[in-house]
Amino acid sequence: MFRTALRNVLAHKARLLMTVLAVMLGVAFVSGTLVFTNTISDAFQNSAAKGFDHVDVAVEAKHQKSEGDRVGRTPELTRATLERSAHVPGAASALGVVRGFTAIADKDGKLIGGGFQSEGGNYWGGKDPRYPLTDGTAPHGEGQVLIDSETARRTGYKVGDTVRISVDGPVLTPTVSGIFTTDDGNVAAGGSLALFDTATAQKLFGKPGTYDEIDVKAKAGTSQTALKAQLDEALPKGKTETTTGRKLADDQAQAISSSMSSMKQGLLVFAGIALFVGTFIIANTFTMLVAQRTRELALLRAVGASRRQVTRSVLIEAFVVGAVAAVTGLVAGIGIGAGLRSLLGSLGATVPDGPLVVTPGTVATALAVGILVTMLAAWLPGRRAAKIPPVAAMSSVHAQATTKSLVLRNTLGALFSAAGVVVILAATKMDGDTGQAPMGLGAVLLIIGVFVLTPLLSRPLIAAADPVLRVFGVSGRLARQNSVRNPRRTAATASALMIGLTLITGMTVMAGSLQQAIDRMASSSIRADYVVSMANGNGLSLDVDRKLKATEGVTATSPLRNAPSRIDGETEYLTGVNGAVIGRLTDLKVDDGSFSVGGTRVVVDKDTAEDHHWTAGSAFTVSYEDGKKQKLTVAGVYEGNEMIRGIMLDNATLTPHQSDPTDMQVMVKTADGASGAAKDRLVEALGSNPAIKVQDKKDISNTIARSFTLMLNMLYGLLAMAVIVAVLGVINTLAMSVFERSQEIGMLRAIGLDRKGIKRMVRLESLVISLFGGVLGIGLGVFFGWAAGQLLGARMTTYELVLPWVRMGVFLLLAATVGVLAALWPARRAARLNMLQAIKSE
C-alpha cells in the first residue's frame, strides 16, 4: 500500500501541484512571520542588553498609591539620595539619570524619529561611561548639546553646527558640542537622543535638583545581588526600589518579546486564514482524485486490502504532498523573513544588526503545520472512499450523495447559521468589552453554517444568473449546468474565495463607518478653528498658550490641563480649561443644567455623572494632588465623546494645586476662521517648531484616517495571500473537472461545439463559481461590519453604518477577475483535447 500511494503521487504530479502551492504559501507565511519576528526581537534584545553593561543596580522612586482622599505621588530622588547610594560599601560609583522628551529637527526643519522615539537625557560630568564620545567635548550650559552618531549620520550635523530642538514647546537652538555612540533601542529603531549637562537637563525637563534614576556601579568582587542588599539597607524604606542590571536586561528582553508578540500573533492569524482557505483546496483535490480512482480502490479492496489500508494509502499521499509543501514553504518563509527585514530598512526604519534567526521551533512548526493540515484535509475523502463497497464502486454505483446525507448536512448548516446569527445579535446588545468574545464566537458559527449550507445555496444563486448565461447560447447553458452538477465541489471552491472577501468587506465597512463617525465627532463637538499639541502626545509648556494668545488674529484660546484627584475614594482626572471661553470653543450637547465653568462651578460628562449619581446642582468634594480639598458644584451635564469628556473646571481653580502644570493641548479660535494664512501665523508664532502640531478639524480627521487607511492597506496586503490561495483552488478545481469530464467534452466537440465554445463554457463556469463566492463573501462581510459597528456605536454616539458601495463593486469585480484568470489554463486545456481520444477515455 505504501508503494501504491507513492506511485499515485508520482502519477498525479500536475494535479497535486496546486495543492502543494496552496499549502506552501500558508507555511511560508507562518515560517516567514516567525523568522521575521524572532530576528527583530533578538536584534533588539541584544542591543538593549548592551545598554545595561554600566549598571549593576538601578535605584528608582517608588510610587505611593492613592488611598482615601490622598492622591498617589512619586517621591523625588534628590542629591542626598545620590550621595547615600554612592557611599554604600560595595559601590564604586553612582550617577544620576535624567530623562525627557527632546525633539530634534533635521536641516530641513522636519522632526526626526516621528516624535515617539525622540528622547533626551543628561551627560554625567566630563566623561560619561554610558555614552562614549566619538567627536567633540561634553556639553556645558543651555547653549550646548550632544547628539547620537546615527542622528548625526542621517542629518549631516557636525560638531559646531546649530541645531533646532524642542523639549515642551519653545524652540531652542544650542550648538552641537559633541557626537556619541549608544546602544539605545530607540535610536536603533530610527529615533534620536540628545544629551545636556545634568543641571540643564534637570531644568529643561522640569526636575530641578532631582533624578529619574540613580545607576550604581559595583566595586570589583561585589555582586549585583550584594550591592542591591546594601542599597536596600541604606536608602529610605518604602520610598525607593532597587533593581539589578541583570534583572533590568531580562525585563527589557521580556518587554521587547511581548511587544513583538502582538505583531507575531496578528501575522499568524492571517497565515491561519490562508491555511484555512487552503484546506478547502486540499479537500477538493483529494475528493476528486479519490473519485477518479474509485474503481482502482475497489479493485484493491477486492484483492484483500482493508478499509484502513485504503484510508492509509490516501493519508500517505497527503503526507508526501504535505512534506514537500512544508519544506518548500519553510525555505520560502526564510526568504520572506529576510525580505521583510530589508523592507523595514528601505522604509526608513532602523533595526540593530544581527543574524537571521531560524529556530528549531520555527522548523518544527512549519513542518507540523504543512503536514498536519494536508493530512487532516485528506482524511475525510480517504475515509469516504474506503466505505464504498467494492462491487458498487466497480459498477460506478457510488459517489452520489444520498437524500439522508443532504438533509443532515442542510439541517446542521441551518442550526449553525441560526446559532451564529442569534449569538451575534445578542452580542450587539452588550457593551464593547463584554461583547467581543460572543461576537467572535457567533462569527465562527455563522461562517461554518454558511459553508455547510453553501451546496444548498449554490442552486438558487447560480440559477439567478441563468438569464445572463443564456446570452452566451449553448456554452452559457452548459456552464450553468456544470456549476450545479456537483454542488459540494462548487461550494468548496467558492467558499475559499468567500472567506477572504468576507474579511476584506467587513473591515472596509468598519473603517468607512468609523471615519465618518470621527468626522462628525470633530465637526459637532469642536468649534475651535485649531487644536495645538505635541507630536508625541506629551504635555506643552505654558508658554505655548501665552504665545498663541498674543498672535495676530487669535480671539480666544483655552489650554486643556489634566490633573489627578480623589473623589469619593476613587481616582478621577480633572480637565482644566479657560472657563470664560470654553463654551465658544466647544459645541457639546448639554443634557442637564448649563455649560458654565468658573470658580467652583464645573461641567461633567454624562457617564461620569451617572457613575457618581450627580445632576445639575449636585455638590461634591475633591482632593487635589497637593492634598488640599475643595467643594465643587456641577453646573451642567454634557454628552461626552472620544475627543472630549471628563470633569471640566477653570484653570484658575486647578493650577494652584499642581506642582508641574502642563497643557495636553490648546484650542484656538481665530477672527477669520481656519485658513492657510491663519495656520501659518500660528506656526510662525511657535517658532516653526517641528515637534508641535497645529491642526484644524479636517487635519484631525485626516490624521486618524491615515492610521485607518494604513491599517486597512496592511490588512488588504495580508488577506491577498488568502485570495491567491483561493485562485489556486479555482484553477485546481476546474483543471481536475476538465480531466474528469474529458469524455463529455469529446462528445460535445464531436456533435459540433467548437473550441471557442468549449473555452467559453469553462470560463463562464469559473466566472459563475467565483461570483457566487464573491456575493456570499460581500454579504457576510456587510453583516459582520454592521454587527461590529453596533458594539462601537455604544461608545461613539456619532457612529452610523456606511456601506462602501464603490469598494464593494470593486470587490465583486475582483471576484469576477479571479474567475476569468483562473479559467485561462483549464479552458485552454479543455479546448485542446483530442475529441477521439477523449471519447475513448474513462
Short mmCIF file of N, CA, C and O in Angstrom, two decimals, residues 109-214:
data_model
loop_
_atom_site.label_atom_id
_atom_site.label_comp_id
_atom_site.label_asym_id
_atom_site.label_seq_id
_atom_site.Cartn_x
_atom_site.Cartn_y
_atom_site.Cartn_z
N GLY A 109 14.16 71.21 8.77
CA GLY A 109 13.14 71.60 9.75
C GLY A 109 12.15 70.52 10.10
O GLY A 109 11.18 70.77 10.81
N LYS A 110 12.36 69.28 9.60
CA LYS A 110 11.42 68.19 9.87
C LYS A 110 11.84 67.41 11.11
O LYS A 110 13.03 67.24 11.37
N LEU A 111 10.84 66.91 11.83
CA LEU A 111 11.08 66.17 13.07
C LEU A 111 11.74 64.83 12.78
O LEU A 111 11.31 64.09 11.90
N ILE A 112 12.78 64.49 13.55
CA ILE A 112 13.47 63.20 13.41
C ILE A 112 12.78 62.17 14.31
O ILE A 112 12.46 62.46 15.46
N GLY A 113 12.55 60.99 13.79
CA GLY A 113 12.05 59.90 14.62
C GLY A 113 10.56 59.88 14.84
O GLY A 113 10.06 59.06 15.60
N GLY A 114 9.81 60.77 14.24
CA GLY A 114 8.36 60.74 14.38
C GLY A 114 7.82 61.15 15.72
O GLY A 114 6.65 61.01 16.00
N GLY A 115 8.66 61.66 16.61
CA GLY A 115 8.18 62.15 17.89
C GLY A 115 8.28 61.15 19.02
O GLY A 115 8.82 61.43 20.08
N PHE A 116 7.79 59.93 18.80
CA PHE A 116 7.75 58.96 19.89
C PHE A 116 9.13 58.38 20.21
O PHE A 116 9.35 57.87 21.28
N GLN A 117 10.06 58.43 19.27
CA GLN A 117 11.40 57.92 19.53
C GLN A 117 12.41 59.06 19.76
O GLN A 117 13.60 58.85 19.69
N SER A 118 11.92 60.25 20.00
CA SER A 118 12.80 61.39 20.22
C SER A 118 12.99 61.59 21.72
O SER A 118 12.07 62.02 22.41
N GLU A 119 14.15 61.26 22.21
CA GLU A 119 14.41 61.30 23.65
C GLU A 119 15.57 62.24 23.98
O GLU A 119 16.39 62.57 23.13
N GLY A 120 15.61 62.66 25.23
CA GLY A 120 16.70 63.49 25.73
C GLY A 120 17.15 62.98 27.08
O GLY A 120 16.46 62.19 27.73
N GLY A 121 18.32 63.42 27.52
CA GLY A 121 18.84 62.98 28.81
C GLY A 121 20.00 63.84 29.24
O GLY A 121 20.26 64.91 28.68
N ASN A 122 20.71 63.34 30.25
CA ASN A 122 21.85 64.11 30.77
C ASN A 122 23.15 63.36 30.52
O ASN A 122 23.18 62.12 30.51
N TYR A 123 24.21 64.13 30.29
CA TYR A 123 25.56 63.57 30.17
C TYR A 123 26.25 63.85 31.49
O TYR A 123 26.36 64.98 31.95
N TRP A 124 26.75 62.79 32.16
CA TRP A 124 27.26 62.89 33.53
C TRP A 124 28.72 63.33 33.54
O TRP A 124 29.61 62.60 33.10
N GLY A 125 28.93 64.54 34.04
CA GLY A 125 30.30 65.03 34.21
C GLY A 125 31.05 65.24 32.91
O GLY A 125 30.47 65.53 31.86
N GLY A 126 32.36 65.05 32.99
CA GLY A 126 33.20 65.27 31.81
C GLY A 126 33.36 64.04 30.95
O GLY A 126 33.76 64.13 29.79
N LYS A 127 33.05 62.85 31.51
CA LYS A 127 33.19 61.61 30.74
C LYS A 127 32.16 60.61 31.25
O LYS A 127 32.33 60.01 32.30
N ASP A 128 31.08 60.44 30.50
CA ASP A 128 30.00 59.53 30.88
C ASP A 128 30.26 58.16 30.27
O ASP A 128 30.33 58.03 29.05
N PRO A 129 30.42 57.10 31.12
CA PRO A 129 30.71 55.76 30.58
C PRO A 129 29.59 55.20 29.71
O PRO A 129 29.82 54.29 28.91
N ARG A 130 28.38 55.74 29.85
CA ARG A 130 27.25 55.23 29.05
C ARG A 130 27.33 55.66 27.60
O ARG A 130 26.81 54.97 26.71
N TYR A 131 27.94 56.81 27.35
CA TYR A 131 27.90 57.41 26.02
C TYR A 131 29.30 57.81 25.57
O TYR A 131 29.72 58.97 25.74
N PRO A 132 30.09 56.89 24.99
CA PRO A 132 31.44 57.22 24.53
C PRO A 132 31.41 58.28 23.43
O PRO A 132 30.65 58.17 22.46
N LEU A 133 32.22 59.31 23.58
CA LEU A 133 32.29 60.38 22.58
C LEU A 133 33.15 59.95 21.40
O LEU A 133 34.23 59.39 21.57
N THR A 134 32.66 60.20 20.21
CA THR A 134 33.46 59.94 19.00
C THR A 134 34.04 61.23 18.44
O THR A 134 34.98 61.21 17.65
N ASP A 135 33.47 62.37 18.87
CA ASP A 135 33.95 63.65 18.38
C ASP A 135 33.46 64.75 19.34
O ASP A 135 32.37 64.65 19.90
N GLY A 136 34.27 65.78 19.55
CA GLY A 136 33.85 66.91 20.36
C GLY A 136 34.06 66.70 21.85
O GLY A 136 34.81 65.81 22.28
N THR A 137 33.37 67.52 22.64
CA THR A 137 33.54 67.50 24.09
C THR A 137 32.18 67.47 24.78
O THR A 137 31.13 67.64 24.14
N ALA A 138 32.22 67.25 26.11
CA ALA A 138 30.99 67.21 26.90
C ALA A 138 30.28 68.56 26.85
O ALA A 138 30.92 69.60 26.72
N PRO A 139 28.93 68.58 26.97
CA PRO A 139 28.18 69.85 26.89
C PRO A 139 28.27 70.63 28.20
O PRO A 139 28.39 70.06 29.29
N HIS A 140 28.21 71.96 28.08
CA HIS A 140 28.20 72.84 29.26
C HIS A 140 27.19 73.95 29.02
O HIS A 140 27.28 74.68 28.03
N GLY A 141 26.19 74.06 29.91
CA GLY A 141 25.21 75.12 29.83
C GLY A 141 24.12 74.86 28.80
O GLY A 141 24.14 73.87 28.06
N GLU A 142 23.15 75.77 28.76
CA GLU A 142 21.99 75.60 27.89
C GLU A 142 22.33 75.77 26.41
O GLU A 142 21.54 75.40 25.55
N GLY A 143 23.48 76.30 26.11
CA GLY A 143 23.82 76.56 24.71
C GLY A 143 24.52 75.41 24.01
O GLY A 143 24.92 75.55 22.86
N GLN A 144 24.70 74.26 24.70
CA GLN A 144 25.40 73.13 24.08
C GLN A 144 24.61 71.84 24.25
O GLN A 144 23.91 71.66 25.25
N VAL A 145 24.75 70.95 23.27
CA VAL A 145 24.05 69.67 23.29
C VAL A 145 24.89 68.62 22.58
O VAL A 145 25.68 68.95 21.67
N LEU A 146 24.76 67.36 23.01
CA LEU A 146 25.36 66.22 22.30
C LEU A 146 24.27 65.51 21.51
O LEU A 146 23.12 65.42 21.96
N ILE A 147 24.59 65.00 20.34
CA ILE A 147 23.63 64.19 19.58
C ILE A 147 24.27 62.85 19.26
O ILE A 147 25.50 62.72 19.17
N ASP A 148 23.44 61.82 19.09
CA ASP A 148 23.96 60.48 18.82
C ASP A 148 24.50 60.39 17.39
O ASP A 148 24.12 61.16 16.50
N SER A 149 25.38 59.43 17.20
CA SER A 149 26.08 59.31 15.91
C SER A 149 25.13 58.94 14.77
O SER A 149 25.32 59.37 13.62
N GLU A 150 24.07 58.14 15.05
CA GLU A 150 23.12 57.78 14.00
C GLU A 150 22.35 59.01 13.52
O GLU A 150 22.13 59.18 12.32
N THR A 151 21.93 59.85 14.47
CA THR A 151 21.24 61.08 14.09
C THR A 151 22.16 61.99 13.30
O THR A 151 21.75 62.61 12.30
N ALA A 152 23.43 62.07 13.73
CA ALA A 152 24.41 62.89 13.01
C ALA A 152 24.60 62.37 11.59
O ALA A 152 24.69 63.16 10.63
N ARG A 153 24.63 61.05 11.45
CA ARG A 153 24.83 60.46 10.12
C ARG A 153 23.62 60.74 9.22
O ARG A 153 23.78 61.08 8.04
N ARG A 154 22.41 60.59 9.79
CA ARG A 154 21.21 60.77 8.98
C ARG A 154 20.97 62.23 8.60
O ARG A 154 20.41 62.51 7.53
N THR A 155 21.34 63.14 9.48
CA THR A 155 21.03 64.56 9.23
C THR A 155 22.20 65.36 8.68
O THR A 155 22.00 66.43 8.11
N GLY A 156 23.42 64.86 8.88
CA GLY A 156 24.58 65.61 8.41
C GLY A 156 25.09 66.64 9.40
O GLY A 156 25.97 67.44 9.07
N TYR A 157 24.56 66.64 10.63
CA TYR A 157 25.04 67.58 11.66
C TYR A 157 26.46 67.22 12.08
O TYR A 157 26.80 66.04 12.21
N LYS A 158 27.26 68.25 12.32
CA LYS A 158 28.64 68.07 12.79
C LYS A 158 28.88 68.94 14.02
O LYS A 158 28.07 69.82 14.34
N VAL A 159 29.98 68.68 14.70
CA VAL A 159 30.34 69.49 15.86
C VAL A 159 30.47 70.95 15.43
O VAL A 159 31.12 71.26 14.42
N GLY A 160 29.85 71.84 16.19
CA GLY A 160 29.87 73.26 15.88
C GLY A 160 28.62 73.73 15.17
O GLY A 160 28.37 74.95 15.11
N ASP A 161 27.80 72.82 14.63
CA ASP A 161 26.56 73.21 13.96
C ASP A 161 25.51 73.63 14.99
O ASP A 161 25.50 73.15 16.13
N THR A 162 24.61 74.50 14.56
CA THR A 162 23.48 74.89 15.40
C THR A 162 22.30 73.99 15.04
O THR A 162 21.99 73.78 13.86
N VAL A 163 21.64 73.45 16.06
CA VAL A 163 20.54 72.51 15.83
C VAL A 163 19.28 73.03 16.51
O VAL A 163 19.32 73.63 17.58
N ARG A 164 18.13 72.84 15.87
CA ARG A 164 16.85 73.26 16.43
C ARG A 164 16.24 72.10 17.21
O ARG A 164 16.05 71.01 16.67
N ILE A 165 15.95 72.33 18.49
CA ILE A 165 15.36 71.29 19.33
C ILE A 165 14.20 71.87 20.12
O ILE A 165 14.05 73.08 20.24
N SER A 166 13.36 70.96 20.64
CA SER A 166 12.23 71.37 21.47
C SER A 166 12.01 70.34 22.55
O SER A 166 12.06 69.14 22.28
N VAL A 167 11.77 70.81 23.77
CA VAL A 167 11.51 69.92 24.89
C VAL A 167 10.01 69.87 25.20
O VAL A 167 9.43 68.80 25.32
N ASP A 168 9.37 71.02 25.34
CA ASP A 168 7.94 71.04 25.62
C ASP A 168 7.20 72.15 24.89
O ASP A 168 6.11 72.54 25.26
N GLY A 169 7.78 72.65 23.83
CA GLY A 169 7.11 73.68 23.05
C GLY A 169 8.06 74.69 22.44
O GLY A 169 8.30 74.69 21.24
N PRO A 170 8.62 75.63 23.24
CA PRO A 170 9.51 76.65 22.69
C PRO A 170 10.74 76.04 22.00
O PRO A 170 11.25 75.00 22.42
N VAL A 171 11.18 76.68 20.94
CA VAL A 171 12.33 76.19 20.18
C VAL A 171 13.62 76.66 20.82
O VAL A 171 13.77 77.83 21.19
N LEU A 172 14.58 75.73 20.95
CA LEU A 172 15.92 76.06 21.44
C LEU A 172 16.89 75.84 20.29
O LEU A 172 16.69 74.99 19.43
N THR A 173 17.99 76.62 20.30
CA THR A 173 18.97 76.49 19.21
C THR A 173 20.38 76.35 19.77
O THR A 173 21.23 77.23 19.58
N PRO A 174 20.69 75.25 20.48
CA PRO A 174 22.03 75.06 21.01
C PRO A 174 23.02 74.64 19.92
O PRO A 174 22.63 74.29 18.80
N THR A 175 24.29 74.65 20.28
CA THR A 175 25.36 74.21 19.38
C THR A 175 25.72 72.76 19.69
O THR A 175 25.75 72.36 20.85
N VAL A 176 26.00 71.99 18.65
CA VAL A 176 26.43 70.60 18.85
C VAL A 176 27.86 70.62 19.37
O VAL A 176 28.80 70.99 18.65
N SER A 177 28.05 70.22 20.64
CA SER A 177 29.40 70.23 21.22
C SER A 177 30.11 68.91 21.00
O SER A 177 31.33 68.83 21.10
N GLY A 178 29.36 67.85 20.71
CA GLY A 178 29.99 66.55 20.50
C GLY A 178 29.01 65.52 19.96
O GLY A 178 27.79 65.74 19.93
N ILE A 179 29.56 64.39 19.53
CA ILE A 179 28.77 63.28 18.98
C ILE A 179 29.18 62.01 19.72
O ILE A 179 30.37 61.77 19.96
N PHE A 180 28.19 61.19 20.09
CA PHE A 180 28.47 59.99 20.89
C PHE A 180 27.81 58.76 20.27
O PHE A 180 26.92 58.87 19.42
N THR A 181 28.25 57.60 20.71
CA THR A 181 27.63 56.34 20.28
C THR A 181 26.77 55.80 21.42
O THR A 181 27.03 56.08 22.60
N THR A 182 25.75 55.02 21.07
CA THR A 182 24.84 54.47 22.08
C THR A 182 24.21 53.18 21.57
O THR A 182 24.08 52.98 20.36
N ASP A 183 23.82 52.34 22.53
CA ASP A 183 23.08 51.12 22.21
C ASP A 183 21.59 51.31 22.48
O ASP A 183 20.85 50.33 22.56
N ASP A 184 21.15 52.53 22.66
CA ASP A 184 19.75 52.81 22.98
C ASP A 184 18.84 52.23 21.89
O ASP A 184 19.04 52.46 20.70
N GLY A 185 17.81 51.49 22.33
CA GLY A 185 16.91 50.84 21.38
C GLY A 185 16.11 51.82 20.55
O GLY A 185 15.81 51.55 19.38
N ASN A 186 15.75 52.99 21.12
CA ASN A 186 15.01 53.98 20.35
C ASN A 186 15.83 54.52 19.19
O ASN A 186 15.31 54.73 18.09
N VAL A 187 17.11 54.73 19.44
CA VAL A 187 17.99 55.20 18.37
C VAL A 187 18.12 54.13 17.30
O VAL A 187 18.08 54.41 16.09
N ALA A 188 18.25 52.87 17.75
CA ALA A 188 18.35 51.76 16.80
C ALA A 188 17.10 51.65 15.94
O ALA A 188 17.14 51.20 14.80
N ALA A 189 15.96 52.07 16.51
CA ALA A 189 14.69 51.99 15.78
C ALA A 189 14.43 53.22 14.92
O ALA A 189 13.34 53.34 14.34
N GLY A 190 15.40 54.13 14.83
CA GLY A 190 15.24 55.29 13.96
C GLY A 190 14.96 56.59 14.70
O GLY A 190 14.71 57.60 14.07
N GLY A 191 15.00 56.56 16.04
CA GLY A 191 14.77 57.77 16.82
C GLY A 191 16.04 58.56 17.01
O GLY A 191 17.05 58.36 16.32
N SER A 192 16.00 59.48 17.98
CA SER A 192 17.16 60.33 18.24
C SER A 192 17.36 60.47 19.74
O SER A 192 16.43 60.28 20.52
N LEU A 193 18.59 60.82 20.15
CA LEU A 193 18.90 61.03 21.56
C LEU A 193 19.78 62.27 21.68
O LEU A 193 20.84 62.35 21.05
N ALA A 194 19.30 63.23 22.48
CA ALA A 194 20.06 64.46 22.72
C ALA A 194 20.43 64.52 24.20
O ALA A 194 19.61 64.18 25.06
N LEU A 195 21.68 64.91 24.49
CA LEU A 195 22.16 64.96 25.87
C LEU A 195 22.62 66.37 26.24
O LEU A 195 23.33 67.03 25.47
N PHE A 196 22.21 66.80 27.45
CA PHE A 196 22.63 68.09 28.00
C PHE A 196 23.45 67.82 29.27
O PHE A 196 23.45 66.69 29.78
N ASP A 197 24.12 68.84 29.78
CA ASP A 197 24.74 68.61 31.09
C ASP A 197 23.62 68.44 32.11
O ASP A 197 22.46 68.81 31.88
N THR A 198 23.94 67.86 33.26
CA THR A 198 22.91 67.45 34.21
C THR A 198 22.03 68.60 34.67
O THR A 198 20.80 68.49 34.71
N ALA A 199 22.63 69.72 35.03
CA ALA A 199 21.84 70.86 35.51
C ALA A 199 20.87 71.37 34.45
O ALA A 199 19.71 71.69 34.74
N THR A 200 21.34 71.44 33.20
CA THR A 200 20.49 71.91 32.11
C THR A 200 19.34 70.93 31.86
O THR A 200 18.19 71.33 31.67
N ALA A 201 19.66 69.63 31.87
CA ALA A 201 18.62 68.62 31.66
C ALA A 201 17.56 68.69 32.74
O ALA A 201 16.35 68.62 32.47
N GLN A 202 17.99 68.85 34.00
CA GLN A 202 17.03 68.96 35.10
C GLN A 202 16.12 70.16 34.93
O GLN A 202 14.91 70.09 35.18
N LYS A 203 16.68 71.26 34.48
CA LYS A 203 15.88 72.47 34.29
C LYS A 203 14.91 72.31 33.12
O LYS A 203 13.72 72.65 33.24
N LEU A 204 15.40 71.80 31.98
CA LEU A 204 14.56 71.68 30.80
C LEU A 204 13.43 70.70 31.00
O LEU A 204 12.31 70.90 30.50
N PHE A 205 13.68 69.61 31.73
CA PHE A 205 12.66 68.57 31.92
C PHE A 205 11.83 68.79 33.18
O PHE A 205 11.08 67.90 33.61
N GLY A 206 11.94 69.96 33.79
CA GLY A 206 11.12 70.29 34.94
C GLY A 206 11.44 69.49 36.18
O GLY A 206 10.55 69.20 36.98
N LYS A 207 12.71 69.12 36.36
CA LYS A 207 13.11 68.31 37.51
C LYS A 207 14.34 68.93 38.20
O LYS A 207 15.37 68.25 38.36
N PRO A 208 14.29 70.18 38.59
CA PRO A 208 15.48 70.81 39.18
C PRO A 208 15.93 70.11 40.44
O PRO A 208 15.16 69.90 41.37
N GLY A 209 17.23 69.73 40.44
CA GLY A 209 17.83 69.10 41.61
C GLY A 209 17.41 67.66 41.86
O GLY A 209 17.78 67.08 42.88
N THR A 210 16.66 67.05 40.93
CA THR A 210 16.21 65.67 41.15
C THR A 210 16.56 64.80 39.94
O THR A 210 16.92 65.30 38.87
N TYR A 211 16.42 63.48 40.14
CA TYR A 211 16.78 62.50 39.10
C TYR A 211 15.63 61.52 38.89
O TYR A 211 14.82 61.27 39.78
N ASP A 212 15.58 60.95 37.68
CA ASP A 212 14.60 59.89 37.39
C ASP A 212 15.11 58.54 37.88
O ASP A 212 14.31 57.65 38.19
N GLU A 213 16.42 58.38 37.94
CA GLU A 213 17.01 57.10 38.31
C GLU A 213 18.45 57.34 38.75
O GLU A 213 19.08 58.31 38.33
N ILE A 214 18.94 56.47 39.62
CA ILE A 214 20.35 56.52 40.03
C ILE A 214 20.97 55.18 39.67
O ILE A 214 20.49 54.12 40.11
#
